[in-house]
PDB file of C-alpha atoms and ligand atoms in Angstrom:
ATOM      1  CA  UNK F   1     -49.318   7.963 178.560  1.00 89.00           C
ATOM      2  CA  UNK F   2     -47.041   9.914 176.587  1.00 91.00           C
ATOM      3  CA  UNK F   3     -46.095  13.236 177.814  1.00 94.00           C
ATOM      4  CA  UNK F   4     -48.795  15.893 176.970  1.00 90.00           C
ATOM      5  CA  UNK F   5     -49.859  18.444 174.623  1.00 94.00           C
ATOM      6  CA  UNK F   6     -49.457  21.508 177.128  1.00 98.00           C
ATOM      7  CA  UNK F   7     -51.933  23.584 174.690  1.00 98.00           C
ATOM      8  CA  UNK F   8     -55.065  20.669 175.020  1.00 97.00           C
ATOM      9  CA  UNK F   9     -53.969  20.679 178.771  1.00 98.00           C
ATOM     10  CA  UNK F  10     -54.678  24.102 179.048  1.00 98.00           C
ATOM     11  CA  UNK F  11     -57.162  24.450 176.620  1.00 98.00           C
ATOM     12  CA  UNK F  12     -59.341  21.256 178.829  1.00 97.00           C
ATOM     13  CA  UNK F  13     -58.567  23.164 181.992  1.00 97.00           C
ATOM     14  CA  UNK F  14     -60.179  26.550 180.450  1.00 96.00           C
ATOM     15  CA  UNK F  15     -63.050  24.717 179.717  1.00 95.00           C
ATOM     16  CA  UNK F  16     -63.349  23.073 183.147  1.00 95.00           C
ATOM     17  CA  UNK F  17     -63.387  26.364 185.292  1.00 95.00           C
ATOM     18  CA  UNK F  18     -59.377  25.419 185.967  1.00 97.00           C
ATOM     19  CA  UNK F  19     -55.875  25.802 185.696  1.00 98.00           C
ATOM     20  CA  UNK F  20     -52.910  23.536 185.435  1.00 98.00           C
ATOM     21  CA  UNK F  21     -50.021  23.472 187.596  1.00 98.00           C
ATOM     22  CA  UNK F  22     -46.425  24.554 186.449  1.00 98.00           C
ATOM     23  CA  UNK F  23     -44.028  23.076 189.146  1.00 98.00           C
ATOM     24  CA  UNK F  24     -40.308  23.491 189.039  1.00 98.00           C
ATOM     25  CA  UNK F  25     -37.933  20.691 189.433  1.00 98.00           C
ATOM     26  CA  UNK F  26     -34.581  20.626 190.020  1.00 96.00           C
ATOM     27  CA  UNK F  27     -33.247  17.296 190.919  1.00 96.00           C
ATOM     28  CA  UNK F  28     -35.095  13.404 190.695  1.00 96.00           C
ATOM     29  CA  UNK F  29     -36.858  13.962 193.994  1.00 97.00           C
ATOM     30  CA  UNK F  30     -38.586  16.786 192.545  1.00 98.00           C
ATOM     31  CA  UNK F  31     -39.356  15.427 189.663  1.00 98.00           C
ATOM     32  CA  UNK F  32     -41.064  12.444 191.955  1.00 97.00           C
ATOM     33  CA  UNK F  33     -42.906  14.692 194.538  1.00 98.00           C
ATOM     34  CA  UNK F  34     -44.454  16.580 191.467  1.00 98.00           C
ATOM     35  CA  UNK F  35     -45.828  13.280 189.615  1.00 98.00           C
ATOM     36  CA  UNK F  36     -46.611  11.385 192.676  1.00 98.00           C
ATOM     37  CA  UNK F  37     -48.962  14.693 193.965  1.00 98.00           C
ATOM     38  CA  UNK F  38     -50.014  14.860 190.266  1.00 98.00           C
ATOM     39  CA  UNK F  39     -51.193  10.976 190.795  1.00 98.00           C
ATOM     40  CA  UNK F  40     -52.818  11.182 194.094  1.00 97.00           C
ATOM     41  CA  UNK F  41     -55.076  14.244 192.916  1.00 97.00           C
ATOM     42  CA  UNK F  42     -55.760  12.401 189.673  1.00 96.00           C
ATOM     43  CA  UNK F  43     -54.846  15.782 187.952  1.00 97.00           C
ATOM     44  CA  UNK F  44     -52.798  16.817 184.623  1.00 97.00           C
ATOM     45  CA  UNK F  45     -49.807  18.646 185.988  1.00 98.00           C
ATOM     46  CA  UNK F  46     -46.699  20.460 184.550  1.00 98.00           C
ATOM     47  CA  UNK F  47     -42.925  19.602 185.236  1.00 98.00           C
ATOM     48  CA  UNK F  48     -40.797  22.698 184.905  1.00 98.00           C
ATOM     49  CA  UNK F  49     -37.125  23.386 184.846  1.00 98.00           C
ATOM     50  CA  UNK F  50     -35.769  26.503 185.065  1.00 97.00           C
ATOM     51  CA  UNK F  51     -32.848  27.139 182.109  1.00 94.00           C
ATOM     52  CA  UNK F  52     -30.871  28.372 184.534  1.00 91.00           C
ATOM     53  CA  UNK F  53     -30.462  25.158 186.485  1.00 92.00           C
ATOM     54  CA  UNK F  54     -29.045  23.402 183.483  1.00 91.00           C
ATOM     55  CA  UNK F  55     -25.811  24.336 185.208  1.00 90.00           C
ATOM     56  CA  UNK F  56     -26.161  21.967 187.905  1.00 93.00           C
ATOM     57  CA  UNK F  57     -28.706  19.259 186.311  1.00 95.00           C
ATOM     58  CA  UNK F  58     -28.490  17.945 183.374  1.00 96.00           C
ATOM     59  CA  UNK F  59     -31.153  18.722 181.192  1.00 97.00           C
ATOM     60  CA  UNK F  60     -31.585  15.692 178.968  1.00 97.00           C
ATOM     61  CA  UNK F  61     -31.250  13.442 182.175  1.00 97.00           C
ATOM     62  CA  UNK F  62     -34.513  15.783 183.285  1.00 97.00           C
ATOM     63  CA  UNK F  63     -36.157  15.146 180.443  1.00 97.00           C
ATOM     64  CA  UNK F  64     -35.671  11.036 180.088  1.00 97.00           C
ATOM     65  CA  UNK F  65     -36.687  10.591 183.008  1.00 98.00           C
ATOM     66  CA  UNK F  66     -39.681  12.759 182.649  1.00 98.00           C
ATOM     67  CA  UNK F  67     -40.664  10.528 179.417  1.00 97.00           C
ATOM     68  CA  UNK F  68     -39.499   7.519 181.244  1.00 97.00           C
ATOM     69  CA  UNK F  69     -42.023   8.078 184.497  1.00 97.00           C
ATOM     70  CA  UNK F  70     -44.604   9.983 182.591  1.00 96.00           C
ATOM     71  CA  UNK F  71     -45.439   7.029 180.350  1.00 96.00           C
ATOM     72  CA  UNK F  72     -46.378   4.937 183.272  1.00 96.00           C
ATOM     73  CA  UNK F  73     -49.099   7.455 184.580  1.00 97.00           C
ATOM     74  CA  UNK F  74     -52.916   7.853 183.828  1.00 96.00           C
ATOM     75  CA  UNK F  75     -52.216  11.751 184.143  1.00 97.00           C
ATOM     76  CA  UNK F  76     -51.354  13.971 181.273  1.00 97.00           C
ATOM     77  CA  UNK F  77     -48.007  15.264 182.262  1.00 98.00           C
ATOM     78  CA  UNK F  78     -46.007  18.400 180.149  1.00 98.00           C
ATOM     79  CA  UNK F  79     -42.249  19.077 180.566  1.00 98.00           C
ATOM     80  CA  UNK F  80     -41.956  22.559 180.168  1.00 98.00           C
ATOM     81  CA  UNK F  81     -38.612  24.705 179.514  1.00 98.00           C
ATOM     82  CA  UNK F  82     -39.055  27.823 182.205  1.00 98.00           C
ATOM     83  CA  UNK F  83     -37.608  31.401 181.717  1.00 97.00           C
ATOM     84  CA  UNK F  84     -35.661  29.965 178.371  1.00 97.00           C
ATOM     85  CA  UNK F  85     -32.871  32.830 177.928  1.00 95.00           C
ATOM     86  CA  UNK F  86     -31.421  32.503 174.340  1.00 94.00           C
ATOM     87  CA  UNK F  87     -32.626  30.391 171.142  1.00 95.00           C
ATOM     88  CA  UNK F  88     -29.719  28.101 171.922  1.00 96.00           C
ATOM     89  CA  UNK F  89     -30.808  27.061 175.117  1.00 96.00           C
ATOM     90  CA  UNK F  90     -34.794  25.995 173.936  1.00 97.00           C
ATOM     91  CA  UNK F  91     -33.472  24.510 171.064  1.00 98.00           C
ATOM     92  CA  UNK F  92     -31.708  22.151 173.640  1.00 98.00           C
ATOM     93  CA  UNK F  93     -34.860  21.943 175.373  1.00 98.00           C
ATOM     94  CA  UNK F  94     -36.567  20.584 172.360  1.00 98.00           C
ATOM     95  CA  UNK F  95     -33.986  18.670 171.023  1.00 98.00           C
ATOM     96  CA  UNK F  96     -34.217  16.503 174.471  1.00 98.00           C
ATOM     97  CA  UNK F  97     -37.828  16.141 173.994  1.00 97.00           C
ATOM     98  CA  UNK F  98     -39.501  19.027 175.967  1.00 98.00           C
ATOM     99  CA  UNK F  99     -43.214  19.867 174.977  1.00 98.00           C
ATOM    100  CA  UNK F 100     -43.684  23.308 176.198  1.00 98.00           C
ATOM    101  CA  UNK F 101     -40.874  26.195 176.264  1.00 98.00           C
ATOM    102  CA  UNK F 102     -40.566  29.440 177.894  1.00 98.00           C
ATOM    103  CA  UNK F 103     -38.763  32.250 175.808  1.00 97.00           C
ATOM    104  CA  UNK F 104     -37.711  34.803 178.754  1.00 95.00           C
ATOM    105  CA  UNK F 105     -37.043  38.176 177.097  1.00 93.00           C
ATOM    106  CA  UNK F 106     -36.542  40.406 179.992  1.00 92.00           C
ATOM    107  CA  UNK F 107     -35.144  43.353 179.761  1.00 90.00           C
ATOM    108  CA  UNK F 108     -35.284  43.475 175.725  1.00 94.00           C
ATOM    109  CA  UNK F 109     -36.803  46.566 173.879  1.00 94.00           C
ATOM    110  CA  UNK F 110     -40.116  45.637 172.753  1.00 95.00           C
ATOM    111  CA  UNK F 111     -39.802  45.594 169.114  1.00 96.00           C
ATOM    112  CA  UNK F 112     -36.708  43.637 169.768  1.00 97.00           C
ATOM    113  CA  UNK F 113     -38.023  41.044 171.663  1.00 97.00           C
ATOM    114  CA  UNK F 114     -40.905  40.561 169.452  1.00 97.00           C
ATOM    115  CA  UNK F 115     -38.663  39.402 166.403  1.00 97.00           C
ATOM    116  CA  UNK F 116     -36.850  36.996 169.180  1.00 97.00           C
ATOM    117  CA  UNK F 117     -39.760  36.076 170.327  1.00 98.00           C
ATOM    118  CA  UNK F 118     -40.934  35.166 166.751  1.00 98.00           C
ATOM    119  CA  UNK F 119     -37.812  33.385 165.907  1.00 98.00           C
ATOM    120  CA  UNK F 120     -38.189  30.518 169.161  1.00 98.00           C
ATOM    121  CA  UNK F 121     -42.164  30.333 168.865  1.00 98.00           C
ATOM    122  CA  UNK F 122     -41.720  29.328 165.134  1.00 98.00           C
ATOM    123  CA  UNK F 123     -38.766  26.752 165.970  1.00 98.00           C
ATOM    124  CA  UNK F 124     -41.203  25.473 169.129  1.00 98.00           C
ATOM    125  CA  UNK F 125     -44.110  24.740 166.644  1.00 98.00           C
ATOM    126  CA  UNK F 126     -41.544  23.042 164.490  1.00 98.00           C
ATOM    127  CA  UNK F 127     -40.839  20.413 167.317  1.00 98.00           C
ATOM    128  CA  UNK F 128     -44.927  20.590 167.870  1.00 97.00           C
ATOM    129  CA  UNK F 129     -44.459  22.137 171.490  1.00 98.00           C
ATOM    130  CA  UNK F 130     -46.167  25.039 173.158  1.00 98.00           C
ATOM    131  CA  UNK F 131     -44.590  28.636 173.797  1.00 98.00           C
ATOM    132  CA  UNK F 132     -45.034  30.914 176.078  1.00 98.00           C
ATOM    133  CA  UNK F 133     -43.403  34.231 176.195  1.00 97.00           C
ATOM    134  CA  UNK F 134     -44.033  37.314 178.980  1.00 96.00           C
ATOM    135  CA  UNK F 135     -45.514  40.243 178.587  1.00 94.00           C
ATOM    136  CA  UNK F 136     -44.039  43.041 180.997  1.00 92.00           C
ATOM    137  CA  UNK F 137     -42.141  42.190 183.573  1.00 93.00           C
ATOM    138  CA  UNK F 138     -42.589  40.009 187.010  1.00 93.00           C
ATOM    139  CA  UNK F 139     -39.413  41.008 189.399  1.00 93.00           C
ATOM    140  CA  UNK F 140     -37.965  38.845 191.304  1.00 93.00           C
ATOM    141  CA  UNK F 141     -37.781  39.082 195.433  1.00 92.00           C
ATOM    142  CA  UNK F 142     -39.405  42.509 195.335  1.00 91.00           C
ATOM    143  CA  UNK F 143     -40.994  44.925 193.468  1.00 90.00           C
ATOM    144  CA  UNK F 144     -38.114  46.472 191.944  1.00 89.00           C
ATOM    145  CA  UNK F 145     -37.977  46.082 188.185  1.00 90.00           C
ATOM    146  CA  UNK F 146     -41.848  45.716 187.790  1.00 92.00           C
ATOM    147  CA  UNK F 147     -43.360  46.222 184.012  1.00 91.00           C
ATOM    148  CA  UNK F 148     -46.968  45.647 184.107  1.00 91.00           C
ATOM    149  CA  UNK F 149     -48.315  44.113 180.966  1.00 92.00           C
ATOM    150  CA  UNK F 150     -49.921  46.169 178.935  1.00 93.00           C
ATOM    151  CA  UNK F 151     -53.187  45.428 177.566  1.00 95.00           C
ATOM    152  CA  UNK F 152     -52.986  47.851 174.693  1.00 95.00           C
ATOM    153  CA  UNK F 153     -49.980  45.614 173.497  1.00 96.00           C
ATOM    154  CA  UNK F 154     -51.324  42.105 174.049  1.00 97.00           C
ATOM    155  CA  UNK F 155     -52.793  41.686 170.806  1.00 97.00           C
ATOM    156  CA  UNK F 156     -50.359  42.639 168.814  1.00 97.00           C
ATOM    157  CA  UNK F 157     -47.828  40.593 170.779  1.00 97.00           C
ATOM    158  CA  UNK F 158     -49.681  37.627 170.418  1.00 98.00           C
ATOM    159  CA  UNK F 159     -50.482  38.183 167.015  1.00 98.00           C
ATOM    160  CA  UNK F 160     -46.774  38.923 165.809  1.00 98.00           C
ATOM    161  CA  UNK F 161     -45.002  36.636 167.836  1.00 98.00           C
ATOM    162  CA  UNK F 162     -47.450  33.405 167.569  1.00 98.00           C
ATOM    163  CA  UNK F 163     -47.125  32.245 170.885  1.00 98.00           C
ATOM    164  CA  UNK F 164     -49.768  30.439 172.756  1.00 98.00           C
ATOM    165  CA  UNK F 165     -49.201  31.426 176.349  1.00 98.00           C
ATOM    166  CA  UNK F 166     -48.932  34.865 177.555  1.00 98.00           C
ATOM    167  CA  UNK F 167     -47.222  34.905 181.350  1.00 97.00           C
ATOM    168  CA  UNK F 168     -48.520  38.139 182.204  1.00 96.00           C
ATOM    169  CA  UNK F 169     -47.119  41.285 184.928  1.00 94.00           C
ATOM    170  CA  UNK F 170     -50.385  41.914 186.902  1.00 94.00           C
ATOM    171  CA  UNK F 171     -49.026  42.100 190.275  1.00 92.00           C
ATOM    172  CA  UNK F 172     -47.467  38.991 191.570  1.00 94.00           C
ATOM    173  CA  UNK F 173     -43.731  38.854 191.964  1.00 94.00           C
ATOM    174  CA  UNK F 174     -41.183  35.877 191.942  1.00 94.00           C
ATOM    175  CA  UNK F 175     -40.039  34.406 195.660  1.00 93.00           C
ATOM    176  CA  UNK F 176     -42.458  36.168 197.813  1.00 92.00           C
ATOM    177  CA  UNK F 177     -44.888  34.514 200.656  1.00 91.00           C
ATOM    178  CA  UNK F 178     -48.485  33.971 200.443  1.00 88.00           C
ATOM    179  CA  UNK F 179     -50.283  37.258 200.759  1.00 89.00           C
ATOM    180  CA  UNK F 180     -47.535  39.587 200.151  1.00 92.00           C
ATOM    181  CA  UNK F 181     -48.553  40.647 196.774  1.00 92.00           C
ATOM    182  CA  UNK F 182     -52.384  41.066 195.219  1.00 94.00           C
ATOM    183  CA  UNK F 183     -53.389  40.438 191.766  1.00 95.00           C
ATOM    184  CA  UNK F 184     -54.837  43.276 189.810  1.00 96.00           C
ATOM    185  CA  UNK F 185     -57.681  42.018 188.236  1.00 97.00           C
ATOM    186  CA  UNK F 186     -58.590  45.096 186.398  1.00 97.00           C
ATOM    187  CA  UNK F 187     -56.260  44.870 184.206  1.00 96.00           C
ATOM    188  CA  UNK F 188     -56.389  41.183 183.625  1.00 97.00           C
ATOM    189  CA  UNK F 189     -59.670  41.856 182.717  1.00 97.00           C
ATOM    190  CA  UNK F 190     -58.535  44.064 179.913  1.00 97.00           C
ATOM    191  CA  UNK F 191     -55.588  41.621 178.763  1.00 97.00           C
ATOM    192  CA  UNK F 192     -58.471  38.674 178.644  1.00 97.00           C
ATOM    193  CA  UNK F 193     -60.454  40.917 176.921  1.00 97.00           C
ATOM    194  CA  UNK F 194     -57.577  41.794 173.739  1.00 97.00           C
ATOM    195  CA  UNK F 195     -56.821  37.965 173.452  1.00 97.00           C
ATOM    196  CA  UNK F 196     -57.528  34.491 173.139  1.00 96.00           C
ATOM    197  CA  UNK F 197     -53.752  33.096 173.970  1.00 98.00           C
ATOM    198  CA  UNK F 198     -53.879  31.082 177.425  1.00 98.00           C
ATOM    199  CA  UNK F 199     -53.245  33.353 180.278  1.00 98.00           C
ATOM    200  CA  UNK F 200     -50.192  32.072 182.488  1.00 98.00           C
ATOM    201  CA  UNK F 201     -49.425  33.477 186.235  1.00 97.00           C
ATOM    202  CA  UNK F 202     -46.077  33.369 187.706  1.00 96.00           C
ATOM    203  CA  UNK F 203     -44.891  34.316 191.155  1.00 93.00           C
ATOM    204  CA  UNK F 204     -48.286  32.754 192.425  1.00 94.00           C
ATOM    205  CA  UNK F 205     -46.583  31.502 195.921  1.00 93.00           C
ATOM    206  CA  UNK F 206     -46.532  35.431 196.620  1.00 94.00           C
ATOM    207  CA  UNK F 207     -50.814  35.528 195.910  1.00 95.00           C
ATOM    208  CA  UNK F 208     -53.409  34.008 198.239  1.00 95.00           C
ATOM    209  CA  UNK F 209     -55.718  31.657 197.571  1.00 95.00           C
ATOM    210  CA  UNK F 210     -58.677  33.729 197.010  1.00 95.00           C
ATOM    211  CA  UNK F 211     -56.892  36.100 194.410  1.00 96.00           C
ATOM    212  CA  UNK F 212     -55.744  32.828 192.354  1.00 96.00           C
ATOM    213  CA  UNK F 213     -59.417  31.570 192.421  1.00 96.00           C
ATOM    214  CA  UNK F 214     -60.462  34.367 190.939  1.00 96.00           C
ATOM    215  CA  UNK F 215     -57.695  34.840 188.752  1.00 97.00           C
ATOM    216  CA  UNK F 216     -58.450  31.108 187.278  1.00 97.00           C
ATOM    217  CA  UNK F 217     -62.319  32.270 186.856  1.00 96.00           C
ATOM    218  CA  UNK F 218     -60.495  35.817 185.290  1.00 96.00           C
ATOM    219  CA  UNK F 219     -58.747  33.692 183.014  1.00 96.00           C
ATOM    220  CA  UNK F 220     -55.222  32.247 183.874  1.00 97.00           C
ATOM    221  CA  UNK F 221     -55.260  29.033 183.195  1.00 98.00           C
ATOM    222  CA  UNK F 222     -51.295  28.112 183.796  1.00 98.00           C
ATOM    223  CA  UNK F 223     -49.989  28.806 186.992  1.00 98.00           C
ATOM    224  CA  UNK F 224     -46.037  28.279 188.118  1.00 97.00           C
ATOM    225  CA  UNK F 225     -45.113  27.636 191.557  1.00 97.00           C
ATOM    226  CA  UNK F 226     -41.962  26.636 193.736  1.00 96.00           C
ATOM    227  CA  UNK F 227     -40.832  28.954 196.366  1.00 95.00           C
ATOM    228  CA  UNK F 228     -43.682  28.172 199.069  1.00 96.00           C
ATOM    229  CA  UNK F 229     -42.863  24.487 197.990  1.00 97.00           C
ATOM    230  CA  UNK F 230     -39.268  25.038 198.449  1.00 97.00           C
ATOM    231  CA  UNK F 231     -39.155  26.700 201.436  1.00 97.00           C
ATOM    232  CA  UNK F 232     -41.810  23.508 203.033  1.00 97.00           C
ATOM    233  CA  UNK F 233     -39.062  21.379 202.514  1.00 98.00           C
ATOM    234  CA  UNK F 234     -35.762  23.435 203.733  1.00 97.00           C
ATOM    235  CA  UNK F 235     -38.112  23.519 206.791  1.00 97.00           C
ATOM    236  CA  UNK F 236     -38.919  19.905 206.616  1.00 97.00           C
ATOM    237  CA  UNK F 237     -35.271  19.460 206.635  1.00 96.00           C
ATOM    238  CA  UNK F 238     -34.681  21.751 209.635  1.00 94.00           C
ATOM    239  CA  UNK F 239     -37.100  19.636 211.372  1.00 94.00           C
ATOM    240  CA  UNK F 240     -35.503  16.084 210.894  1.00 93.00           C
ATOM    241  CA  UNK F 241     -32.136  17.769 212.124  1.00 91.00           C
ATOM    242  CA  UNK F 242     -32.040  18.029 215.887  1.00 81.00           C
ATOM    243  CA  UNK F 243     -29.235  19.407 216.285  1.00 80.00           C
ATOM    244  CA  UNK F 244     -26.164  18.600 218.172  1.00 77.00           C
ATOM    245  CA  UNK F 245     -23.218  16.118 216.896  1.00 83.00           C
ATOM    246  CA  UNK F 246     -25.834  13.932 216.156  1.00 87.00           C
ATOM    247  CA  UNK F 247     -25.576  13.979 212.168  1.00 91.00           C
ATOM    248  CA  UNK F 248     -28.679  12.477 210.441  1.00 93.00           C
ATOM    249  CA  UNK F 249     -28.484  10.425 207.545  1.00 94.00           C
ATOM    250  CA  UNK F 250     -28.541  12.179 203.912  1.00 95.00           C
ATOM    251  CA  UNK F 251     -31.429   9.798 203.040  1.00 96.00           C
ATOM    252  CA  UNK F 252     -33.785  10.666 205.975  1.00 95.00           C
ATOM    253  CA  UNK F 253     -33.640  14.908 205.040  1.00 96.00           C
ATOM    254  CA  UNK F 254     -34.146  13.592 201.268  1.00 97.00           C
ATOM    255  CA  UNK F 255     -37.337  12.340 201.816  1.00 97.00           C
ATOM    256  CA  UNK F 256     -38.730  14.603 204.272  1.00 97.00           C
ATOM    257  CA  UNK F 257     -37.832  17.042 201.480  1.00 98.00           C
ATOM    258  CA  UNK F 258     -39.370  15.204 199.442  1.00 98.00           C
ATOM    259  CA  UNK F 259     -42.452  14.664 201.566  1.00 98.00           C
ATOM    260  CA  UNK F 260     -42.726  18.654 202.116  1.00 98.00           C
ATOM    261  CA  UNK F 261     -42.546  19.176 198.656  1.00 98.00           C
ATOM    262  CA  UNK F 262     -45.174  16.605 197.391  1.00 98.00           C
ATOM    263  CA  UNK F 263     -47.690  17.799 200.229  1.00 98.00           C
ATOM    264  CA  UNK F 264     -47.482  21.570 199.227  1.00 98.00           C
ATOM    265  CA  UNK F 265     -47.457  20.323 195.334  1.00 98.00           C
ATOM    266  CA  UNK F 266     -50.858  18.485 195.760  1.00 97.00           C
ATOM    267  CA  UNK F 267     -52.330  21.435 198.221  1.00 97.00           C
ATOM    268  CA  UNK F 268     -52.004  23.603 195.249  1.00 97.00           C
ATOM    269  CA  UNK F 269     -53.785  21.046 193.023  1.00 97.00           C
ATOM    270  CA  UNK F 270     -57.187  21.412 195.285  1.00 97.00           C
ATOM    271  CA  UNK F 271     -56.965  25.326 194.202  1.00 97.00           C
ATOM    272  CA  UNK F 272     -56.148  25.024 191.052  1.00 97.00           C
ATOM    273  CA  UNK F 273     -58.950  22.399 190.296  1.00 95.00           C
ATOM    274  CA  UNK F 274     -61.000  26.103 190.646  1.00 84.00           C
ATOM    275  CA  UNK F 275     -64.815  26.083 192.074  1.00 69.00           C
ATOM    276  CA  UNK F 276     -66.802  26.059 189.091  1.00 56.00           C
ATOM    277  CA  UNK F 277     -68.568  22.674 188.311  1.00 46.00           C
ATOM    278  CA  UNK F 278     -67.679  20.974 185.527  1.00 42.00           C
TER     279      UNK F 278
HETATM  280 ZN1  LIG Z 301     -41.392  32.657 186.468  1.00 70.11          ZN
END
């Protein structure tokens, strides 16, 4: 099928007692682990690339092949523009076909950002895509730099801006291993509460699995992932490398990569499917 409607992904998920999967992709092998996992779960997924990887993939490569493989699938797939840092760079996004974008914002005083904020979500609905934007601020490696989102300015950040996904600050933190941060469900219960925008988590490879169940039944119904991926297949890679002069070939630590990756990619998919019956 053609590549999805992120919002009527979401929106079907919500109603289902689940969220869908926002995996990051940086190269084609990526790209393959996340639809073949996406395939062999039978589940809607989202492929992700990071802005800042533009650098060293091209986007618009990413994104026909995306369309290209996507078409072929039974699966609703979205290509999704993560941590977008200037209008310039969705507008690329969109341009090359992508049906969700990310407008970053970090950093920016909050009037500030809303009128940025305003200015990509109203391009984004011009190309018919979904936009996300954050509210506070998940850090990266640590806890430094942490803005919780606050609840008291959800609604009017929603309402100003127009976006239709709110990644929200409520504990988790970019890069971190399972377990090392909790969600705090207090105050996603007052975000939920202010809004009806969908609810998206990032830094989940940092939460476990109990704190993202509840978090889907709390709510979140987009949730991005890639370091505990990542880090499966570096090790993966470790692992088909002996050691010694013996140099393996470039093809065998590609797919065990690969292999790694998919595995963790469809793991995720059993917890994001939620526990409520449909
Ligand atoms: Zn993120």
């Amino acid at each position: 099928m053609p590549l999805g409607d992120v919002r009527a992904m979401l929106a079907t998920a919500g109603r289902r007692g689940r969220a869908v999967g926002s995996f990051n992709v940086f190269n084609l092998e990526t790209i393959e682990a996340v639809l073949a996992a996406a395939v062999a779960r039978g589940s809607p997924v989202i492929v992700a690339f990071t802005e800042r990887m533009a650098a060293d993939f091209d986007l618009e490569t990413l994104a026909l092949v995306v369309h290209h493989r996507a078409t072929a699938l039974d699966v609703p797939v979205g290509l999704h523009l993560d941590h977008g840092q200037s209008e310039a760079g969705v507008l690329r996004a969109l341009r090359a076909g992508f049906t969700s974008v990310m407008y970053d914002g970090a950093g920016i005083p909050y009037e500030e950002k809303v009128r940025r904020t305003r200015a990509v979500a109203d391009m984004g609905h011009g190309f018919r895509a979904a936009v996300e934007a954050e509210l506070g601020h998940v850090p990266r490696g640590s806890r430094q730099g942490e803005v919780l989102a606050d609840p008291g300015l959800v609604a009017d950040f929603v309402k100003r801006t127009g976006v239709d996904m709110v990644a929200v600050a409520i504990g988790s933190v970019h890069g971190l291993k399972a377990g090392e941060a909790r969600l705090n469900f207090t105050r996603l219960r007052a975000i939920r509460r202010e809004t009806d925008a969908y609810l998206s988590l990032h830094g989940s490879s940092g939460i476990a699995d109990a704190d993202l169940r509840r978090g889907i039944r709390e709510g979140i119904t987009k949730i991005s992932y890639f370091t505990a991926a990542s880090r499966a297949a570096s090790l993966a890679m470790r692992e088909s490398w002996p050691g010694g002069r013996n140099v393996p070939p470039y093809a065998a630590l590609s797919i065990a990569a690969r292999r790694a990756f998919q595995a963790r990619i469809q793991e995720r998919l059993v917890v994001y499917a939620g526990t409520r019956v449909r």
